[in-house]
PDB file of C-alpha atoms in Angstrom:
ATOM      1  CA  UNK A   1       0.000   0.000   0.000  1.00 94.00           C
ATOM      2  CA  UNK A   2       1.022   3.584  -0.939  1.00 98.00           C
ATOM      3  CA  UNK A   3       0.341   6.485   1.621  1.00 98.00           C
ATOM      4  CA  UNK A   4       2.221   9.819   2.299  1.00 98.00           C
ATOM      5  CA  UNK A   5       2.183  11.685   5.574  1.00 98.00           C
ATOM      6  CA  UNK A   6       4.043  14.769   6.753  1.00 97.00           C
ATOM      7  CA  UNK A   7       7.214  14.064   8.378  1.00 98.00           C
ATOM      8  CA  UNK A   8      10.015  16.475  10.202  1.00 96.00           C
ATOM      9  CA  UNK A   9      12.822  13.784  10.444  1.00 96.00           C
ATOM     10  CA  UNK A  10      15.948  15.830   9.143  1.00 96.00           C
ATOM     11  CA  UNK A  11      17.765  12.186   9.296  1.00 95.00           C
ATOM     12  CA  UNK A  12      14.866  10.548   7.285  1.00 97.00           C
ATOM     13  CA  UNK A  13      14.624  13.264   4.537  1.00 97.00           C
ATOM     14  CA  UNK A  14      18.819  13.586   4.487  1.00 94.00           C
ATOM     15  CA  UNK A  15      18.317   9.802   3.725  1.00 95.00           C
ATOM     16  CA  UNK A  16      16.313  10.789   0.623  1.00 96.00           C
ATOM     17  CA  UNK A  17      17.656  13.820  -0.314  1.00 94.00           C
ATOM     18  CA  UNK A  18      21.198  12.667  -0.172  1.00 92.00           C
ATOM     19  CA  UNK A  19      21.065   9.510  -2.431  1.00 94.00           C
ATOM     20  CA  UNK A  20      22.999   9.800  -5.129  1.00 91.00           C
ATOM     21  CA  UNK A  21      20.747   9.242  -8.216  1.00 91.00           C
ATOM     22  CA  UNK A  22      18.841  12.252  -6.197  1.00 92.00           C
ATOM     23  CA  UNK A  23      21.517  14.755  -5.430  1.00 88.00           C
ATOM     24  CA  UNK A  24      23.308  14.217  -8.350  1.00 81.00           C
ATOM     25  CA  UNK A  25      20.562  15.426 -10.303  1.00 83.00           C
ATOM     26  CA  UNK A  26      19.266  18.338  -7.748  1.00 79.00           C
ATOM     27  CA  UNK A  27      22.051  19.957  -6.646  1.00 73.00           C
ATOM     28  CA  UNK A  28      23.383  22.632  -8.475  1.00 70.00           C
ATOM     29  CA  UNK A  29      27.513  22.251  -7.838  1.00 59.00           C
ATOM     30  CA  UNK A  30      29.431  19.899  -5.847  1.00 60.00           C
ATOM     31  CA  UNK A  31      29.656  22.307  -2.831  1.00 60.00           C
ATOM     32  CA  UNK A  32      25.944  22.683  -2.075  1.00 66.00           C
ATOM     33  CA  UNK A  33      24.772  21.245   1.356  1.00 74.00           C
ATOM     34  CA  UNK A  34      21.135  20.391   1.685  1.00 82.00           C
ATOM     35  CA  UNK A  35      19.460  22.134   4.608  1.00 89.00           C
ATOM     36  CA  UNK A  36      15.760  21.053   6.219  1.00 92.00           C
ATOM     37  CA  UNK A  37      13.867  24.232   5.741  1.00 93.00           C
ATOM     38  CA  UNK A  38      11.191  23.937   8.976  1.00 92.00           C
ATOM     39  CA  UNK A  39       7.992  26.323   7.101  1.00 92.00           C
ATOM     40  CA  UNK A  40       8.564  23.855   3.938  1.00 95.00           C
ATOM     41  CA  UNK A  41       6.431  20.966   3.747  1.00 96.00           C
ATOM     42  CA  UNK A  42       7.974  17.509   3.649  1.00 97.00           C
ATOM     43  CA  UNK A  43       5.674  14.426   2.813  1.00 98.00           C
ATOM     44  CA  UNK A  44       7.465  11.198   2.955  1.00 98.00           C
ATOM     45  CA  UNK A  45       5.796   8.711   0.495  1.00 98.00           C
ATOM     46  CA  UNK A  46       5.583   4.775   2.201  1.00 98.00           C
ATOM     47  CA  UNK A  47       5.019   2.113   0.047  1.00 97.00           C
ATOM     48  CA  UNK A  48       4.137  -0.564   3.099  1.00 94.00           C
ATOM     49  CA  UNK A  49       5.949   1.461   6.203  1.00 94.00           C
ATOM     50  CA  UNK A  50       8.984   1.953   4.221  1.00 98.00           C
ATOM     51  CA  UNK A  51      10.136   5.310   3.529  1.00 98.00           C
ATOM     52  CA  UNK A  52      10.807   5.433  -0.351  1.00 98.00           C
ATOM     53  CA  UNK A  53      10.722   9.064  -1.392  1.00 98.00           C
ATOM     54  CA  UNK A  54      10.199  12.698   0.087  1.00 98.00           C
ATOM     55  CA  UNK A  55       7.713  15.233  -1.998  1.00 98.00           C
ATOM     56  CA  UNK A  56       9.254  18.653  -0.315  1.00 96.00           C
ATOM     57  CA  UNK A  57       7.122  21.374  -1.379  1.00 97.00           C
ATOM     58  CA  UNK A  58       8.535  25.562  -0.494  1.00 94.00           C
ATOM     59  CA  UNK A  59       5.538  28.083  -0.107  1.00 92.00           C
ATOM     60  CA  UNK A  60       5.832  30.452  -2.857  1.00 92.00           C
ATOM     61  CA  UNK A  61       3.045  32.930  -1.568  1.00 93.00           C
ATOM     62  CA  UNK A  62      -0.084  31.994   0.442  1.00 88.00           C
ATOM     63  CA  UNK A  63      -1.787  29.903  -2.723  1.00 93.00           C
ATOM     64  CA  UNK A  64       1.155  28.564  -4.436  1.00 95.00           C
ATOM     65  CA  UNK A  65       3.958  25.831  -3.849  1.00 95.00           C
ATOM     66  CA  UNK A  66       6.413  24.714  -5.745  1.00 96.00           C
ATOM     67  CA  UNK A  67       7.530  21.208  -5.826  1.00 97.00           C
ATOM     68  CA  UNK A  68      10.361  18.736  -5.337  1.00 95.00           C
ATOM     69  CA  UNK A  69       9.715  15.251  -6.014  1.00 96.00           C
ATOM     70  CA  UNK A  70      12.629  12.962  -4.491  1.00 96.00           C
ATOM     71  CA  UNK A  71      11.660   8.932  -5.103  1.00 97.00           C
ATOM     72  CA  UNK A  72      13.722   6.512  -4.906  1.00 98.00           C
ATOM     73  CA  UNK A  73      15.159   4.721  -8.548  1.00 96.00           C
ATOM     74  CA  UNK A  74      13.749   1.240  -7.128  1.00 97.00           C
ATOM     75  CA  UNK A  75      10.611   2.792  -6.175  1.00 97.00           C
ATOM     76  CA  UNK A  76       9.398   5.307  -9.414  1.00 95.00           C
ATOM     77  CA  UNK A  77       7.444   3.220 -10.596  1.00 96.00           C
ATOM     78  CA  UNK A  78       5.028   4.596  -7.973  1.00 97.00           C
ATOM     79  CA  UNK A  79       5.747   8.447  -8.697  1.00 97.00           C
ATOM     80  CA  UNK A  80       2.666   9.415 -10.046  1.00 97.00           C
ATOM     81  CA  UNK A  81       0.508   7.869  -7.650  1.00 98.00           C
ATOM     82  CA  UNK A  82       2.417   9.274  -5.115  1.00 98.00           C
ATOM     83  CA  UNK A  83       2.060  12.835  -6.822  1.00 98.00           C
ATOM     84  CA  UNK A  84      -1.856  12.323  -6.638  1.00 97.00           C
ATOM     85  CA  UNK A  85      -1.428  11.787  -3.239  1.00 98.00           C
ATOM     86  CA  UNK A  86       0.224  14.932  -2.185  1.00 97.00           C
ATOM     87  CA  UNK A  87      -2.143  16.623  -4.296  1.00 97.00           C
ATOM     88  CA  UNK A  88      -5.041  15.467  -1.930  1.00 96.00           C
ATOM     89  CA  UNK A  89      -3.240  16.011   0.870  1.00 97.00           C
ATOM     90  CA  UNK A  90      -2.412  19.229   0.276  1.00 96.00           C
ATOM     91  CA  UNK A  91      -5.990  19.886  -0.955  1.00 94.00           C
ATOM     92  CA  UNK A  92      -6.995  18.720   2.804  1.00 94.00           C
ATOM     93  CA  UNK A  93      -4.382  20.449   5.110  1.00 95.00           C
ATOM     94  CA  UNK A  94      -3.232  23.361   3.237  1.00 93.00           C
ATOM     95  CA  UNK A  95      -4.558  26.666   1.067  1.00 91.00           C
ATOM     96  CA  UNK A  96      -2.226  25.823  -1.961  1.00 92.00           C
ATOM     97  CA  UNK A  97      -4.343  26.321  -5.142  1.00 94.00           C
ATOM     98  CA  UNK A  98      -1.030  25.532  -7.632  1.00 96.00           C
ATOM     99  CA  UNK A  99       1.550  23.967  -7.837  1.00 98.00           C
ATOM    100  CA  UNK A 100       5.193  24.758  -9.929  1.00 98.00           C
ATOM    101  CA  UNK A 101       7.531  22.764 -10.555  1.00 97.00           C
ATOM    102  CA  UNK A 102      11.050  24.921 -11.662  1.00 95.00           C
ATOM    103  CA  UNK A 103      12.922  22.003 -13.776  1.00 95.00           C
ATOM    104  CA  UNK A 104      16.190  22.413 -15.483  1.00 94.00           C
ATOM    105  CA  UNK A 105      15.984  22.132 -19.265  1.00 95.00           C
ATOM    106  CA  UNK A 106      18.059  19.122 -19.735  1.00 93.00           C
ATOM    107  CA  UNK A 107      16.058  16.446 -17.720  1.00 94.00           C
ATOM    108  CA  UNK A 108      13.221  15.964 -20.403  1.00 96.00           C
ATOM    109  CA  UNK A 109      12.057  12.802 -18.269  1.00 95.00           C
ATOM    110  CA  UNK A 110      11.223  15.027 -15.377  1.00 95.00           C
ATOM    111  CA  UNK A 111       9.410  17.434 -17.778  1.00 97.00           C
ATOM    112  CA  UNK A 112       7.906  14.367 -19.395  1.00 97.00           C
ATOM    113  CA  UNK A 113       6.522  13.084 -15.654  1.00 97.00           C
ATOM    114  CA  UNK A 114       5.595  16.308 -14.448  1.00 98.00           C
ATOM    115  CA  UNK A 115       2.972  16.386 -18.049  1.00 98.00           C
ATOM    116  CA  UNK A 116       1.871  13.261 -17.531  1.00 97.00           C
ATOM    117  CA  UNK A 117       0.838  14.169 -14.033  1.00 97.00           C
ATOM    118  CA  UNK A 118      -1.120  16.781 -15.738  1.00 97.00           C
ATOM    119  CA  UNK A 119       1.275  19.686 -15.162  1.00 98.00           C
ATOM    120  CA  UNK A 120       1.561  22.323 -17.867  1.00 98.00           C
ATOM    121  CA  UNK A 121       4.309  24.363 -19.627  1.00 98.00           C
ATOM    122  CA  UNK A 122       3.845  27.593 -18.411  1.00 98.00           C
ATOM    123  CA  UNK A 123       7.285  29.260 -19.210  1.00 98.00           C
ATOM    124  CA  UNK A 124      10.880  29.134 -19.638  1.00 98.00           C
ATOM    125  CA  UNK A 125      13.672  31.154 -17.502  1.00 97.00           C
ATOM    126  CA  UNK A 126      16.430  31.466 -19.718  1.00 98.00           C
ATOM    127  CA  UNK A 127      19.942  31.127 -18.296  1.00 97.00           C
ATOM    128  CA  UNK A 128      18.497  30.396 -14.833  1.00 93.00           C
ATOM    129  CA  UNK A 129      19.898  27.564 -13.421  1.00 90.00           C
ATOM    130  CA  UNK A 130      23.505  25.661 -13.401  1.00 86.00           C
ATOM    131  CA  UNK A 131      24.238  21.831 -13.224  1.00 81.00           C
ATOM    132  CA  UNK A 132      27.732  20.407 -12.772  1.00 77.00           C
ATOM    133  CA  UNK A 133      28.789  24.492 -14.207  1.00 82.00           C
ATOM    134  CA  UNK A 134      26.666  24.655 -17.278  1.00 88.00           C
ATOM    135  CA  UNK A 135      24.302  26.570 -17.122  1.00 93.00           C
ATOM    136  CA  UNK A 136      21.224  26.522 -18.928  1.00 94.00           C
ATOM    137  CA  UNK A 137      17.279  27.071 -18.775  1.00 96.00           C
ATOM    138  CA  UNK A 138      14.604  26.738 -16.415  1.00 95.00           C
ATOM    139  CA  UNK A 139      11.213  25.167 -17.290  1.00 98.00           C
ATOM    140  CA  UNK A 140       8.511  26.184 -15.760  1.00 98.00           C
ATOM    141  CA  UNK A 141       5.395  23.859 -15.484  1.00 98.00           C
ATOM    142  CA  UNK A 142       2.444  24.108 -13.081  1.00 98.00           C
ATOM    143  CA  UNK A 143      -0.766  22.745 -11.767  1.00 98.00           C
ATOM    144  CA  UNK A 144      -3.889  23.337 -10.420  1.00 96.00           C
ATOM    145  CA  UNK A 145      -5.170  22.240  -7.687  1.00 93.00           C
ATOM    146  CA  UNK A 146      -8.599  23.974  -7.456  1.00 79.00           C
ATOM    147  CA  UNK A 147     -10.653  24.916 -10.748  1.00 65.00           C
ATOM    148  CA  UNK A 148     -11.951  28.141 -10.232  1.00 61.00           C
ATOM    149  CA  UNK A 149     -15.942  27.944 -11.180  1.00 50.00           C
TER     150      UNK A 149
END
């Protein structure tokens, strides 16, 4: 069984953040050091009671997050149902009406996940981000959470 739930276990999320087919890919030089930001939200996702990934989602403004999905390789194959997930969590214990994912230009299966989660392209920041000292674009994608009527 799938389930997410908030969690505040620096050493749990470390344990995510830090593995390296994760960190390679979302830190943006060697030096970086990850840091548990307390406001941020951190869902772990548990497939059974294990801890296989860590949604961390930063408050933009009062209505809008934007998104960090951190799953384990042995474990995406349950990505997107763990994405629907935080979306009904969030729909239950927060006021976040969108979501945004920022995702550098050359990781086309990220862009390609966040679509088929039903995220959309809604811009490009040119020059805004640098992996491994090239630096290169930002897509922008996002979500919505609540249909206005």
């Amino acid at each position: 069984m799938l389930s997410v739930a908030r969690i505040a276990d620096e050493s749990a999320i470390r344990s995510i953040v830090h593995h390296p087919d994760i960190w390679g890919r979302v830190a943006e030089h060697d030096g970086l050091q990850w840091r548990y930001e307390p406001n941020d939200v951190y869902l772990g996702v548990f497939r059974e009671e294990m801890l296989v990934g860590v949604w961390h989602v930063q408050s933009k403004n009062g209505v809008c997050g934007i998104v960090h999905p951190m799953i384990l390789p042995e474990h995406r194959t349950v990505s997107a149902d763990s994405e629907k997930l935080l979306c009904s969590w969030l729909k239950v214990n927060s006021k976040a009406r969108k979501l945004i994912a920022e995702i550098p230009s050359i990781y086309r299966d990220v862009i390609w996940f966040a679509s088929r989660c039903g995220y959309n392209r809604e811009g490009r920041l040119r020059n805004a981000c640098q992996r491994r000292g090239d630096v290169m674009d930002l897509i922008i994608m996002g979500k919505e959470l609540w249909v206005p009527l």
